[in-house]
Tab-separated table of C-alpha atoms and ligand atoms in Angstrom:
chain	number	residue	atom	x	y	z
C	1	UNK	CA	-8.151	-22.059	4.328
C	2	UNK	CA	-8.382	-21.321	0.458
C	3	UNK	CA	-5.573	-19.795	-1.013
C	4	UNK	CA	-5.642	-15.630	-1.391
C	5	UNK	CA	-5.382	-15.494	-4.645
C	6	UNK	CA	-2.526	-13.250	-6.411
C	7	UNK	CA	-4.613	-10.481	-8.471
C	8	UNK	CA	-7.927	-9.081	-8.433
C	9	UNK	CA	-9.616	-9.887	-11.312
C	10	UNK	CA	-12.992	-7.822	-12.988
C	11	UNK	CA	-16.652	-9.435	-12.723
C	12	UNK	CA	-17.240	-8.980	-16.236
C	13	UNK	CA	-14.580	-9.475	-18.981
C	14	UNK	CA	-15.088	-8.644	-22.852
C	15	UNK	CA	-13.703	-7.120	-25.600
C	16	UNK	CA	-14.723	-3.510	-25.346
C	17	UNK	CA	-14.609	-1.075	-28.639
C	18	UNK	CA	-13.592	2.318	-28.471
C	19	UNK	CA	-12.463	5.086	-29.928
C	20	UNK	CA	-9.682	8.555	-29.599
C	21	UNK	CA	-11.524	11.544	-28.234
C	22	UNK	CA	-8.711	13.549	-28.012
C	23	UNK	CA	-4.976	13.473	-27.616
C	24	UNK	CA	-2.653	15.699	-25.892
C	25	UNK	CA	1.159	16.637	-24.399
C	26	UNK	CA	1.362	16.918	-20.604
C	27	UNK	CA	4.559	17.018	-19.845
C	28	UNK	CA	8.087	16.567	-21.346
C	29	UNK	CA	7.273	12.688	-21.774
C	30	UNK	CA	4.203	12.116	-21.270
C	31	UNK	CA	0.925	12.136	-23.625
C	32	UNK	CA	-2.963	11.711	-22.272
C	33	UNK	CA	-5.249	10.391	-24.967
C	34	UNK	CA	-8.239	10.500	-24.229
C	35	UNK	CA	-10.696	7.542	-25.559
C	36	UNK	CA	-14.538	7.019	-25.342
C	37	UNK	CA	-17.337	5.097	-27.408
C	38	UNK	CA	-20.942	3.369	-26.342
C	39	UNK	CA	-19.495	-0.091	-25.410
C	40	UNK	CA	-17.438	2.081	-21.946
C	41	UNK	CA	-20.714	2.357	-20.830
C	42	UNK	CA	-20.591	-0.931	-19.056
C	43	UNK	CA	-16.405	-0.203	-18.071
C	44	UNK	CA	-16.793	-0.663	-14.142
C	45	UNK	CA	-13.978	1.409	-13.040
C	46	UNK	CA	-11.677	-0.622	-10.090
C	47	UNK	CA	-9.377	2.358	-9.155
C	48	UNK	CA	-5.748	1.712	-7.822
C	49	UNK	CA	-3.599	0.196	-10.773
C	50	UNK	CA	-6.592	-1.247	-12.532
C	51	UNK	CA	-4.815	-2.265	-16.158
C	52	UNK	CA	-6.417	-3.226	-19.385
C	53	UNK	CA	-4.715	-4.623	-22.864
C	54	UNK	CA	-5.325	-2.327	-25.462
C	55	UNK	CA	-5.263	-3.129	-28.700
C	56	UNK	CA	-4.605	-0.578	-31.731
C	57	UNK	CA	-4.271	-0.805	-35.551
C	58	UNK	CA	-1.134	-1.644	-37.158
C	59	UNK	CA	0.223	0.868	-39.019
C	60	UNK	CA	1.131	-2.133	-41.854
C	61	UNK	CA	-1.825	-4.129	-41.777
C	62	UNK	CA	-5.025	-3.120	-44.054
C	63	UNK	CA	-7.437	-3.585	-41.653
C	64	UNK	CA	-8.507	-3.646	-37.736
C	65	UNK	CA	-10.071	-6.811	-36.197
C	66	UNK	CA	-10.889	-7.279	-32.578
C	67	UNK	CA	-10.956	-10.497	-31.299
C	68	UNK	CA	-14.368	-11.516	-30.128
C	69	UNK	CA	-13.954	-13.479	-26.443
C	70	UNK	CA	-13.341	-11.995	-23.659
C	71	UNK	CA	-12.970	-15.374	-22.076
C	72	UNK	CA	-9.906	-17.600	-21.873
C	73	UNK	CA	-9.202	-18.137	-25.611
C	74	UNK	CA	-8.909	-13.865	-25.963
C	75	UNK	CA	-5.440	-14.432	-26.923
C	76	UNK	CA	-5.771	-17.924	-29.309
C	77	UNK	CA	-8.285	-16.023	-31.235
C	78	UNK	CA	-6.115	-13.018	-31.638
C	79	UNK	CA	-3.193	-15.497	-32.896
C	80	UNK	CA	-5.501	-16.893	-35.200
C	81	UNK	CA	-6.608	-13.340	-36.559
C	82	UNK	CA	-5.074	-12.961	-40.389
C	83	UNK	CA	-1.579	-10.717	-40.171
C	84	UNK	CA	-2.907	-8.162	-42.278
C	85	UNK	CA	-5.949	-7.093	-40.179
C	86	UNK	CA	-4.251	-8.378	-36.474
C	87	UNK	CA	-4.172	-5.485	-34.156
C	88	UNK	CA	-1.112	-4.552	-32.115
C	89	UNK	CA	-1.476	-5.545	-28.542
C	90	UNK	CA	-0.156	-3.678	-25.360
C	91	UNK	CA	-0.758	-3.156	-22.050
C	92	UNK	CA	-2.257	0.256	-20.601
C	93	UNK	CA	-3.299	1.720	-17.121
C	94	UNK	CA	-6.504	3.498	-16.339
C	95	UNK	CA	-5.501	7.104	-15.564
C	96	UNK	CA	-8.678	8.329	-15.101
C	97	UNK	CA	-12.461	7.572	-15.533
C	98	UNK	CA	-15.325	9.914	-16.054
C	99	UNK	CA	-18.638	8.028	-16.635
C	100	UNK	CA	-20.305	11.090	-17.555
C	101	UNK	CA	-17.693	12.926	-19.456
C	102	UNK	CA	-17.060	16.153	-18.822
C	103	UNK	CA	-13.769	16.875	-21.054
C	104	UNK	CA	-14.998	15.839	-24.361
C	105	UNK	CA	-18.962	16.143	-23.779
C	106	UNK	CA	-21.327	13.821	-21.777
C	107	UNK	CA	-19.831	10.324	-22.766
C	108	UNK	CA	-17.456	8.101	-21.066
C	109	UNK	CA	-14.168	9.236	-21.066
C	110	UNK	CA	-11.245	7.192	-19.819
C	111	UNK	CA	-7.468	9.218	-19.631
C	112	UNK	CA	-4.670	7.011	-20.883
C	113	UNK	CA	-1.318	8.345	-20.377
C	114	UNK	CA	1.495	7.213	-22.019
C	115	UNK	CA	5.588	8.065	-21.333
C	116	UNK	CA	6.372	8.845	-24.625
C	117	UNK	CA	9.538	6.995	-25.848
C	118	UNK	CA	9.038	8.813	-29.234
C	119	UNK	CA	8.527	6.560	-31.979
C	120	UNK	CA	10.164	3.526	-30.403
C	121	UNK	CA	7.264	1.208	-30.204
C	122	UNK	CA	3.805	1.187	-32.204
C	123	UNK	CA	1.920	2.077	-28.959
C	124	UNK	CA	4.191	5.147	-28.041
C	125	UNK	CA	4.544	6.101	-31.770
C	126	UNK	CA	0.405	5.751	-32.014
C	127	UNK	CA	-0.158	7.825	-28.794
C	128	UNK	CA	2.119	10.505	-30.759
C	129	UNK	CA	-0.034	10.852	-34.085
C	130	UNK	CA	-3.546	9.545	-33.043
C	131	UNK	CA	-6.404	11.605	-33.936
C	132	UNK	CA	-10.082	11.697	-32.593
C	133	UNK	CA	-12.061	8.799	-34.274
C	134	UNK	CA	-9.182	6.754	-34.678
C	135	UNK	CA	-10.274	2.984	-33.161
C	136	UNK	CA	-9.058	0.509	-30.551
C	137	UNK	CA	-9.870	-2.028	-28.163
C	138	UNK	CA	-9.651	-2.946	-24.792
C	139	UNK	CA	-9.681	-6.336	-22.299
C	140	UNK	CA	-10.429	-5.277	-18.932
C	141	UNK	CA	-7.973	-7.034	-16.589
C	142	UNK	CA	-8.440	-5.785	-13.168
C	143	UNK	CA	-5.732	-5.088	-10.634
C	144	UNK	CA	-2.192	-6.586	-9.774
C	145	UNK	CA	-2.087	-4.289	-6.479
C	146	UNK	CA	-3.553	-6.761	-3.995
C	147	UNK	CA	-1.852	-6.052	-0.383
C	148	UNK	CA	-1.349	-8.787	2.303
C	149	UNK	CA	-3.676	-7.858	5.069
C	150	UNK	CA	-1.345	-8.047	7.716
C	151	UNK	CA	1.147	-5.115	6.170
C	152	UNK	CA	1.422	-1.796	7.919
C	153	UNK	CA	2.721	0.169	5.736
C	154	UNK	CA	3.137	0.066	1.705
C	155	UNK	CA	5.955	0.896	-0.162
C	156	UNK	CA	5.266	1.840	-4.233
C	157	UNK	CA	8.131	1.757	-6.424
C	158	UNK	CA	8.158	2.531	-10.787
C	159	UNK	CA	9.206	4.145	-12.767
C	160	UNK	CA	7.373	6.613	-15.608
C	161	UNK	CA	5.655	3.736	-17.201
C	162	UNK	CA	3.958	2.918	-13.663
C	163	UNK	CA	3.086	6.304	-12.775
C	164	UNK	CA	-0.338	5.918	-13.853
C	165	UNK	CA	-0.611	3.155	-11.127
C	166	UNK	CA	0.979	4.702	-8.326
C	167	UNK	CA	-0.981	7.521	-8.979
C	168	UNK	CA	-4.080	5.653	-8.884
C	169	UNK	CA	-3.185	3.625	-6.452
C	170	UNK	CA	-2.793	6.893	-4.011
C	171	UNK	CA	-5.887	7.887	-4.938
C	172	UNK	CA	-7.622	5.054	-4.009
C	173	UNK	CA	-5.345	3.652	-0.904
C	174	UNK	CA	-6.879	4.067	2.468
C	175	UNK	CA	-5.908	7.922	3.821
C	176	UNK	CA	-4.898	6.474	7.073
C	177	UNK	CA	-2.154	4.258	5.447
C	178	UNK	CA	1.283	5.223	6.127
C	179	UNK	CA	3.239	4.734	2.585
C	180	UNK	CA	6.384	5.404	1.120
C	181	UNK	CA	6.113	6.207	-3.006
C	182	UNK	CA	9.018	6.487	-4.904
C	183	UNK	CA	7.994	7.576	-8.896
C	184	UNK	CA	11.312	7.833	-11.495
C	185	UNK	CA	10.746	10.482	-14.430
C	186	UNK	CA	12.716	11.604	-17.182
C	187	UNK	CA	11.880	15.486	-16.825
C	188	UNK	CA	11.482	17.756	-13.282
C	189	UNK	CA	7.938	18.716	-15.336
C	190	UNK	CA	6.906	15.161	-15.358
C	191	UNK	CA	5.776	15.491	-11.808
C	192	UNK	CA	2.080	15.396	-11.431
C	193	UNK	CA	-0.316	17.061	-8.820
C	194	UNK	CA	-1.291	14.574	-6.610
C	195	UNK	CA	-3.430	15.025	-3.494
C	196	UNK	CA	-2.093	12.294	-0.916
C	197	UNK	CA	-2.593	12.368	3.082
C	198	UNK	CA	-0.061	13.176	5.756
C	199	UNK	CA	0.574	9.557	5.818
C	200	UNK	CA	2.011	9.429	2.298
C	201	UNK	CA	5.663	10.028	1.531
C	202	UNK	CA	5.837	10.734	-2.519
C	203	UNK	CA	9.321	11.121	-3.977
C	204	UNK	CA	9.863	11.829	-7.464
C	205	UNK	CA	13.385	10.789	-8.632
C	206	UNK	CA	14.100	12.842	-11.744
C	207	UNK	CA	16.677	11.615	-13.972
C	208	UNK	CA	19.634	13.808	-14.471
C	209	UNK	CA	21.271	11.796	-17.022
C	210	UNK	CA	19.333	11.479	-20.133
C	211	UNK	CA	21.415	8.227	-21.277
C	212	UNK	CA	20.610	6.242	-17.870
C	213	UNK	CA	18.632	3.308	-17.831
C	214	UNK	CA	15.349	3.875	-16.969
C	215	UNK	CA	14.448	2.020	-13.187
C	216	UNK	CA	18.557	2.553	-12.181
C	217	UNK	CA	17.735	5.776	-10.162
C	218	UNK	CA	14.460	4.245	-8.321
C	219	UNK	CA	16.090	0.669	-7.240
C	220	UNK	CA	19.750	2.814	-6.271
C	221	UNK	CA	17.230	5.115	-4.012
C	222	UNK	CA	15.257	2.259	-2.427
C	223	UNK	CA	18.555	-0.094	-1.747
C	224	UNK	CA	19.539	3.389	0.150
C	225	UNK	CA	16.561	4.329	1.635
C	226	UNK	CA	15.691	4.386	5.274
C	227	UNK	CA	12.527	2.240	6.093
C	228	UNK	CA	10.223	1.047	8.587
C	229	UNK	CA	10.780	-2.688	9.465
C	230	UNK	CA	7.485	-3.309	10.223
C	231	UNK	CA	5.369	-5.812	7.693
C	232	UNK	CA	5.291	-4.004	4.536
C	233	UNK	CA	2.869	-4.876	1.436
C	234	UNK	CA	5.283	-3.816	-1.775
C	235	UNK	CA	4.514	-3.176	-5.011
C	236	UNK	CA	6.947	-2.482	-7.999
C	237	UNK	CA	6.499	-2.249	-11.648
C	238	UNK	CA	8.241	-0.590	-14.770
C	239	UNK	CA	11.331	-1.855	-16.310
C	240	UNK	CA	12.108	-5.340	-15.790
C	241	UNK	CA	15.544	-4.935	-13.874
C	242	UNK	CA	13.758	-2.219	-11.668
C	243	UNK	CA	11.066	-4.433	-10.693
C	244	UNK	CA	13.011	-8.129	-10.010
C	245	UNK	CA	16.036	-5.955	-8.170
C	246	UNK	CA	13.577	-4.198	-5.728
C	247	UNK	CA	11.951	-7.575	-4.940
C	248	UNK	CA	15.462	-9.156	-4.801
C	249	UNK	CA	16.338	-6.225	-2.437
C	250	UNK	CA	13.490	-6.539	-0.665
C	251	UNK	CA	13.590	-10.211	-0.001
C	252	UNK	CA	17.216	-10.496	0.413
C	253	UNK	CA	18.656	-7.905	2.268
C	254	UNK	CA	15.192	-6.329	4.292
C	255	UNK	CA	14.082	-10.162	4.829
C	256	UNK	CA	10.746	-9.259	3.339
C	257	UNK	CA	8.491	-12.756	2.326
C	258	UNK	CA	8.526	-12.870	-1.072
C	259	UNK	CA	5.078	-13.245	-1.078
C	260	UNK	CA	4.340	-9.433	-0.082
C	261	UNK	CA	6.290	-7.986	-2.841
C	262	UNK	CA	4.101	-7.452	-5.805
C	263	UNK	CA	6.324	-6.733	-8.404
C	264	UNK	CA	5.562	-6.495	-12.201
C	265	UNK	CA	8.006	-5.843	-15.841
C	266	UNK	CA	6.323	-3.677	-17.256
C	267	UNK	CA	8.676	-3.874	-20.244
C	268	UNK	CA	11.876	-4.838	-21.420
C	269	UNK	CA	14.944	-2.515	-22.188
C	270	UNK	CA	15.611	-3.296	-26.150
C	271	UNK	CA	12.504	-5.578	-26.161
C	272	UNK	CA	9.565	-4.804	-28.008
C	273	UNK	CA	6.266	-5.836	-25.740
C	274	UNK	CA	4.529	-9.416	-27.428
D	301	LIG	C1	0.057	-3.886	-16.417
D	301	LIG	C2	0.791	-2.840	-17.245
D	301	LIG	C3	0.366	-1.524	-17.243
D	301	LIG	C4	1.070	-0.540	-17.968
D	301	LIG	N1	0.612	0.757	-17.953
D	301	LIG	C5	1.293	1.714	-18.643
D	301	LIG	C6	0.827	3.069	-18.674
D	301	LIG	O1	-0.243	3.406	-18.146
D	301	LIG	N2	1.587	3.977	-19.334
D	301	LIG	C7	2.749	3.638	-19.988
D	301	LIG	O2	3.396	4.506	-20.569
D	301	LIG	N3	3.183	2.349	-20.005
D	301	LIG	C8	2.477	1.390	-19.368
D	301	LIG	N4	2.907	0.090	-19.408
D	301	LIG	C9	4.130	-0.211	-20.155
D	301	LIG	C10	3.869	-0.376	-21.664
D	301	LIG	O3	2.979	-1.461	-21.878
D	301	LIG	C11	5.219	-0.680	-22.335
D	301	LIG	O4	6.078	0.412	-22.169
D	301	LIG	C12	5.094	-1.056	-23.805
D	301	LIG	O5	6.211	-1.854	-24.137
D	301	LIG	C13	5.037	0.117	-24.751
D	301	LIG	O6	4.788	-0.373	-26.052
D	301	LIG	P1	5.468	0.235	-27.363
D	301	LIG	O7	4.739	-0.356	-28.506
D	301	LIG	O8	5.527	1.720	-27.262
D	301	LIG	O9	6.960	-0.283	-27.311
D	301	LIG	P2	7.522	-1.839	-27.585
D	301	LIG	O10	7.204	-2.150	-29.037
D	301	LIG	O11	6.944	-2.704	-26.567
D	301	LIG	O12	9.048	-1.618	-27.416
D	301	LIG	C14	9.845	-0.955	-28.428
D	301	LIG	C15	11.102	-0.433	-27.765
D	301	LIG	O13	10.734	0.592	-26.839
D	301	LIG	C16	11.292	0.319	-25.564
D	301	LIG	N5	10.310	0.778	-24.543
D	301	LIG	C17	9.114	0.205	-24.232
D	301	LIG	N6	8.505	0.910	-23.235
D	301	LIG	C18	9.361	1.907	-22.901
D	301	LIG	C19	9.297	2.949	-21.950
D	301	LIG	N7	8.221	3.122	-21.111
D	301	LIG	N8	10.338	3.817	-21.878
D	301	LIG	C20	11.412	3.693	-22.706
D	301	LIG	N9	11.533	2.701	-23.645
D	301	LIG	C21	10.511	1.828	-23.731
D	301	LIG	C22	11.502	-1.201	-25.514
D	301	LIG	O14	12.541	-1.541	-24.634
D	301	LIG	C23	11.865	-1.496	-26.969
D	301	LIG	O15	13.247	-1.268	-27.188
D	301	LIG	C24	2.208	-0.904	-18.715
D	301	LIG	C25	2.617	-2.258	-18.751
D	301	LIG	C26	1.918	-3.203	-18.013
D	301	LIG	C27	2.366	-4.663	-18.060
């Protein structure tokens, strides 16, 4: 039988230039910008977690150049770009899609939203002073969420860097689904409307302590939590000590196979991304 393979990739991958629509604050930490341009007209929208790299101009380079393939040598070609026009690279989440626009006129729009960690980072610090017309580009890179058939339920763990996933992954997830959510933000306000089915359990763990790790609250609360023992397809993602202790949780003390437990670093506490 061939092997299921780990993520689901998009049919058509290339270098995609776009630029800020619009930028603005949601909530405590978190900022939406807003991005369009001619080339999203062929952006196939995969819902669930579907991720993208994005990259944006350095703030200490002269210039912005894209690399060109979309294909395997994407990331030799951006090595080999000169320092002082290399973009920064990151890694972003497809909030929302609107093929037709609607916010901004009748373009494409696609919603980015970023948990502001002020100006900590060039991607954070861009989302904080961008301003419409202002360019970037994106990879398409499909989705990480890929659940073992055989699970019954699904169990979502992140923190605010991974909201946009969960978020889209309960918007796309089959309604009759039963899943447990569990979504760590900084701020009460933070929350986000989310229409979910009976099925779905959605817990946002707000932070109390404003000098606590990131992930600590979501990974206590799970290791605590009461939950079905049936097969479970898991998947995890923010900070890297959130995402490797659910799995070794998970795999360790509620004898889940390793192998159902998606579980992703999204970054690195005192570690710049690349
Ligand atoms: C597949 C994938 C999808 C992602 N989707 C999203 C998304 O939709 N929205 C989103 O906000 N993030 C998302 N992230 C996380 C985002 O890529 C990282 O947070 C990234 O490091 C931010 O880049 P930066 O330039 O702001 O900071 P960096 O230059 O990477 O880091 C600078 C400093 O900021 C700290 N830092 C980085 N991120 C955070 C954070 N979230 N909170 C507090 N401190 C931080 C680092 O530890 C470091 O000390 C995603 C990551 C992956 C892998």
């Amino acid at each position: 039988m061939a092997k299921r393979s780990k993520f689901v990739k998009p049919e058509q991958r290339e270098i995609v230039s776009a630029h800020v629509l619009g930028s603005k604050q949601i909530s405590p930490n978190f900022v939406r910008v807003t991005i369009g341009g001619e080339d999203l007209r062929g952006f196939v929208p995969m819902g669930f977690d579907h991720w993208f790299r994005m990259f944006i101009p350095d703030p200490d380079a002269s210039g912005f150049r894209l690399p060109t393939s979309g294909g395997n040598l994407w990331y030799a070609q951006f090595k080999l770009i000169p320092k002082d026009v290399r973009p920064i690279l990151r890694n972003y989440t497809v909030r929302e899609f609107r093929p037709a626009g609607g916010v901004y006129g009748d373009g494409p729009e696609l919603d980015i939203d970023f948990a502001s960690h002020g100006d900590l980072g060039p991607a954070s610090a861009w989302a904080n002073s961008c301003a419409p017309g202002d360019p970037l580009g994106l990879l398409d890179e499909g989705l990480i969420y890929n659940p073992t058939p055989d699970a019954r339920w699904h169990l979502l763990v992140g923190d605010e860097s991974a909201l946009p996933a969960i978020v889209g992954i309960l918007g796309s997830i089959d309604p009759e689904l039963p899943v447990r959510a569990f979504v760590e933000i900084g701020h009460a306000d933070d929350r986000q409307d989310v229409a979910v089915s009976e099925n779905v359990e959605l817990h946002w763990l707000v932070r109390e302590d404003a000098a606590a790790k990131p992930g600590e609250l979501a990974l206590a609360t799970v290791a605590a939590a009461e939950l079905p023992g049936d097969p479970v397809y898991a998947f995890v993602a923010g900070e890297s000590d959130l995402a490797t202790g659910v799995r070794r949780h998970l795999v360790n003390a509620r004898h889940v196979p390793k192998a159902d437990v998606a579980f992703t670093g999204y970054w690195r506490h005192g570690h710049a991304a690349y």
